[in-house]
XYZ file of C-alpha atoms in Angstrom:
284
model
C 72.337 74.914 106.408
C 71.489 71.655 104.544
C 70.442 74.025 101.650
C 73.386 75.192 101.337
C 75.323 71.763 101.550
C 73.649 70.652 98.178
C 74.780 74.091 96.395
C 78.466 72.724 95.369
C 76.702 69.479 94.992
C 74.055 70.343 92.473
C 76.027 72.890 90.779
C 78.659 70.002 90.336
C 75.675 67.475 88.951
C 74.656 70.224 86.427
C 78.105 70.605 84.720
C 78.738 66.415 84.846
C 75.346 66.381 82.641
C 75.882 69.230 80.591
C 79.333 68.038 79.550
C 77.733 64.689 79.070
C 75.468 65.050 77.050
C 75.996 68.441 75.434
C 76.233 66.942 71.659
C 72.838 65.703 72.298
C 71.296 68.602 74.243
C 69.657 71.338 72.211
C 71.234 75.077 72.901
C 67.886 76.399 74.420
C 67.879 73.129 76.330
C 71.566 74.100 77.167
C 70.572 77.950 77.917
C 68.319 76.717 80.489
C 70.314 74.492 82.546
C 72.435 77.161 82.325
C 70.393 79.402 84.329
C 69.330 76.929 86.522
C 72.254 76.319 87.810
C 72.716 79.909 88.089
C 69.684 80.316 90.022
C 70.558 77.680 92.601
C 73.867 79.354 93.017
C 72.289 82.908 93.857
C 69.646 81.146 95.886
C 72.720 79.835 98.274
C 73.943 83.282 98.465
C 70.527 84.725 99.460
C 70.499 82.629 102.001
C 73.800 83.548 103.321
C 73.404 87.262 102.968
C 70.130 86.611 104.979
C 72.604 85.228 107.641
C 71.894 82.081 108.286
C 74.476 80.728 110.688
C 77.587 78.912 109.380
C 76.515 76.236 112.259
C 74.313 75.282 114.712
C 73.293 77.379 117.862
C 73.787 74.806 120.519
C 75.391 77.072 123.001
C 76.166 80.883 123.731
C 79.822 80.975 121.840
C 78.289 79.462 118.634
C 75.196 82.580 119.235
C 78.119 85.314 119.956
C 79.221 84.293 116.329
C 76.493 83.796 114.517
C 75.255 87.491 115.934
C 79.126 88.733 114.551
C 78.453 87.341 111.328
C 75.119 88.520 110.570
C 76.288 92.237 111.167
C 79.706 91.957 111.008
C 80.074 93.938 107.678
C 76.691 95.816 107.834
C 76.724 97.698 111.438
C 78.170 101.200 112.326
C 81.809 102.360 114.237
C 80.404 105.413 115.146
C 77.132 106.375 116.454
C 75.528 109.599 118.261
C 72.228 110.523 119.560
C 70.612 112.372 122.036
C 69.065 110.673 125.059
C 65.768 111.414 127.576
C 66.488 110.051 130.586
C 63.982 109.369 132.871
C 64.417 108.285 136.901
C 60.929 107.146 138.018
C 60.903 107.662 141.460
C 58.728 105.919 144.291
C 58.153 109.005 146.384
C 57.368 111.577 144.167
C 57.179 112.491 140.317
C 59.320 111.459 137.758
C 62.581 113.243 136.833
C 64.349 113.690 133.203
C 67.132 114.994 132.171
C 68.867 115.257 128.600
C 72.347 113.590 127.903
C 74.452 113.381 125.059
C 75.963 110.145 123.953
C 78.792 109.215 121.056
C 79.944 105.667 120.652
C 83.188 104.420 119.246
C 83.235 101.025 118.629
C 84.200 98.958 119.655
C 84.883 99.671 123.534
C 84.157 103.195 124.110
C 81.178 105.583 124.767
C 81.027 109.261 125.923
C 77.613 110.584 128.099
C 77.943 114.365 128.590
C 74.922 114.843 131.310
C 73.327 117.953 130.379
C 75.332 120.912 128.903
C 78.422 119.795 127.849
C 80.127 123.027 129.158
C 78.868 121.961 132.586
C 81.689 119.319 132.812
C 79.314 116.321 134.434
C 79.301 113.076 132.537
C 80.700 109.400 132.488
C 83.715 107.944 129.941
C 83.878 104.309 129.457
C 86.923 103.488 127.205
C 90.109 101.055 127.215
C 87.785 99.026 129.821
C 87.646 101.928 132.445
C 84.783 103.802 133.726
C 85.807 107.562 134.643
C 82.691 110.060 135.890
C 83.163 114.009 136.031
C 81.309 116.463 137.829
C 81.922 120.031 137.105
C 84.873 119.137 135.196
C 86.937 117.302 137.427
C 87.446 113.824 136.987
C 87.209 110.585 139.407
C 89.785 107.611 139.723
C 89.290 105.169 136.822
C 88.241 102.053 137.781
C 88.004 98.882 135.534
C 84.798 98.082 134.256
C 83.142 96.123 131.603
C 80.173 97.292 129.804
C 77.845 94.465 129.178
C 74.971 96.394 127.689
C 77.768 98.001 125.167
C 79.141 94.723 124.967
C 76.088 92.639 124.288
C 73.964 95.190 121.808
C 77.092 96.948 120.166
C 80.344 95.576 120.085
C 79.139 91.966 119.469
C 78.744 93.082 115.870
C 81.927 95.116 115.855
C 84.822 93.233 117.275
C 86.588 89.868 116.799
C 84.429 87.154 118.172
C 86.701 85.794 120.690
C 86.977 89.427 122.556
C 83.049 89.073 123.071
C 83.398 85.549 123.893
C 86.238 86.291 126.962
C 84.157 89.359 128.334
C 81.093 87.253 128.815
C 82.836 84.707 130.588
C 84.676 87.165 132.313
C 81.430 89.071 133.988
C 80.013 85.443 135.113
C 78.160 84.124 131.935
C 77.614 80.584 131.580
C 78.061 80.498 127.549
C 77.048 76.422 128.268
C 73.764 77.078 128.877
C 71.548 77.963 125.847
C 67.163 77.380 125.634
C 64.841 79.065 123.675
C 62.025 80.926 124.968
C 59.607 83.530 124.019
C 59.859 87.548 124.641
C 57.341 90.180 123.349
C 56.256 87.867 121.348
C 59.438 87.017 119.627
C 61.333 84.037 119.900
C 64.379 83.759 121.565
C 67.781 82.423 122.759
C 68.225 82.518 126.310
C 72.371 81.819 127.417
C 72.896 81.551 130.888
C 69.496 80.709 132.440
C 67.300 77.477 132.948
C 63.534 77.936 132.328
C 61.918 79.555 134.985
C 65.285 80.810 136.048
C 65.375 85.044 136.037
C 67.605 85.583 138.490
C 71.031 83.924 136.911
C 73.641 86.002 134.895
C 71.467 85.565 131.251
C 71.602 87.594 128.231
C 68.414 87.437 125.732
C 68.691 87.713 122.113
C 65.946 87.673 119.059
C 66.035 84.551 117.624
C 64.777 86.218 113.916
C 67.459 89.162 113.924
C 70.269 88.243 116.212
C 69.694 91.413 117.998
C 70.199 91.689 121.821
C 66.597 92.299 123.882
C 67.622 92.020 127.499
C 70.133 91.001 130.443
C 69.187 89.683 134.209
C 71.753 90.270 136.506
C 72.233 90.964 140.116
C 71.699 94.636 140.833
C 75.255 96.401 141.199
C 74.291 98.684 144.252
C 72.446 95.606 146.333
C 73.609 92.232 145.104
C 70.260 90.553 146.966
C 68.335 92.379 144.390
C 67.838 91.504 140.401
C 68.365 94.028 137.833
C 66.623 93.696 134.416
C 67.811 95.616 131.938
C 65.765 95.689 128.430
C 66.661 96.771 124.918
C 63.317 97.693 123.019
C 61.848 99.907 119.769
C 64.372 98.626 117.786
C 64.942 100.814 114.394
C 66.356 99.856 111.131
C 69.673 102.423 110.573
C 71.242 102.532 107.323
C 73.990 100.526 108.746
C 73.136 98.210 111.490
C 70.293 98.697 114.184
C 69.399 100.547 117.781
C 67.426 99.961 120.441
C 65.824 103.749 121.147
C 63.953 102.753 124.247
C 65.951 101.374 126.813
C 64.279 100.007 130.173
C 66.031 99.210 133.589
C 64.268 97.297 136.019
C 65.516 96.541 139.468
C 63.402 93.904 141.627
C 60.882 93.587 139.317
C 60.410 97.982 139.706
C 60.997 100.339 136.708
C 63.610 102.803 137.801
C 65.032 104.169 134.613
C 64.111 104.705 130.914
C 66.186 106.193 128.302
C 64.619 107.434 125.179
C 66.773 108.354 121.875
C 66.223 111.022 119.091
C 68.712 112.621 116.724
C 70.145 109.592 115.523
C 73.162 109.922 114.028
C 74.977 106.746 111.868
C 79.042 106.978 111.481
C 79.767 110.431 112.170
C 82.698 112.068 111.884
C 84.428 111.658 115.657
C 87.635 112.650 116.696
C 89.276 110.177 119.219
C 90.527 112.756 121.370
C 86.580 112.817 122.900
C 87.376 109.696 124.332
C 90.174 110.649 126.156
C 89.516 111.328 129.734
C 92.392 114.180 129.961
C 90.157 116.606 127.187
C 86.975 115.386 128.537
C 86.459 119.121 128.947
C 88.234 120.218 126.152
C 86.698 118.182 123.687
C 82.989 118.165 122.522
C 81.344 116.326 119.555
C 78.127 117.877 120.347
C 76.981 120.790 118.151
């Protein structure tokens, strides 16, 4: 930040001395200052194309923002892949099965559960969750999706809609520390040190990228759930997390594992409407 400050300023020195003195100044002389300057300016930009935030991270509003601006014009709408699910159970051996996931951002994502044909899958969209199971479809409820919130719209939508979500689902955006997390540093909002049971979000401190949320578990309320964005890969727009890790009291219960990556395809809304949930398929 205080690099950038003196840009204006030394550009602004350069052209008081270069008018000053120009009938004194040879023309090479003048060439180069020329290009100094020049250089100084596309230093500054560097720097802010490298996103370096417009302000100080003291708390988890000015993080929310600086994560917006980093991505805001380099990060995907649309985004498809297919997922490996995996339920590790206690008695017995693990269980996978494949689903199918599109993304519209910001706000909505599709899982078709096996076959699409089958009819069994989840909608979130318009801040309602509705599930199906053999094509018939449950009550929507309200819901907010804080993974989809915290690792995908944050980069999408207008700051302030991230901002009132988070505080909505219990954040407190006051409380900001750094610590350290496969061995990465990074910003902690909602948790004191030594704290892991709090409402807390994690975020890479080098690439503003979301790494993991603590919250209580939604099933059992007594019990913590952990949920973990890792095996982050570079897209051509934007990033994703293609391991994803949910622990609950301290157990790994499920693991989701992408392939078939697919950056801003093609969707047609009407796959995120729950009334052609069964008419409607993106998947080839």
């Amino acid at each position: 930040m205080w690099l950038l400050n003196q840009v204006p300023l030394r550009m602004a020195r350069l052209e008081w001395f270069y008018k000053l003195d120009k009938k004194i100044i040879s023309g090479d002389m003048q060439i180069r200052m020329r290009r100094r300057a020049v250089l100084i300016l596309a230093a500054g930009c560097a720097l802010l194309a490298a996103g370096i935030p417009a302000q100080e991270i003291r708390d988890g509003e000015t993080l929310l923002r600086a994560m917006h601006g980093r991505y805001q014009n380099n990060w995907y709408e649309t985004l498809t892949f297919t997922q490996k699910s995996t339920t590790h159970n206690d008695n017995g051996p693990d269980t996978s099965e494949i689903w199918h996931e599109a993304m519209l951002l910001p706000g909505k994502l599709r899982i078709d559960i096996g076959p699409p044909a089958d009819g069994n899958g989840m909608l979130v969209a318009n801040g309602a969750l509705t599930s199906f199971q053999n094509g018939k479809a449950s009550d929507p409820h309200p819901f907010v999706h804080m993974l989809l919130v915290l690792g995908f719209d944050v980069y999408r939508q207008p700051t302030q809609a991230t901002v009132d979500q988070v505080k909505g689902q219990g954040f407190d955006l006051t409380k900001l520390r750094e610590d350290s997390w496969d061995g990465e540093s990074v910003y902690v909002v909602g948790g004191d040190k030594g704290d892991l049971n709090s409402k807390q979000f994690w975020v890479e401190k080098k690439r503003l990228l979301f790494v993991r949320m603590i919250a209580p578990d939604r099933r059992d309320a007594a019990k913590t759930a952990d949920s973990r964005f890792a095996d982050y890969r570079q897209l051509p727009v934007g990033w994703v997390a293609a391991r994803v890790e949910f622990f609950v009291a301290g157990k790994n219960v499920f693991s989701e594992e992408y392939s078939e990556i697919q950056t801003n395809p093609k969707l047609d809304r009407a796959i995120f409407d729950p009334r052609q949930f069964n008419s409607q398929h993106w998947e080839k």
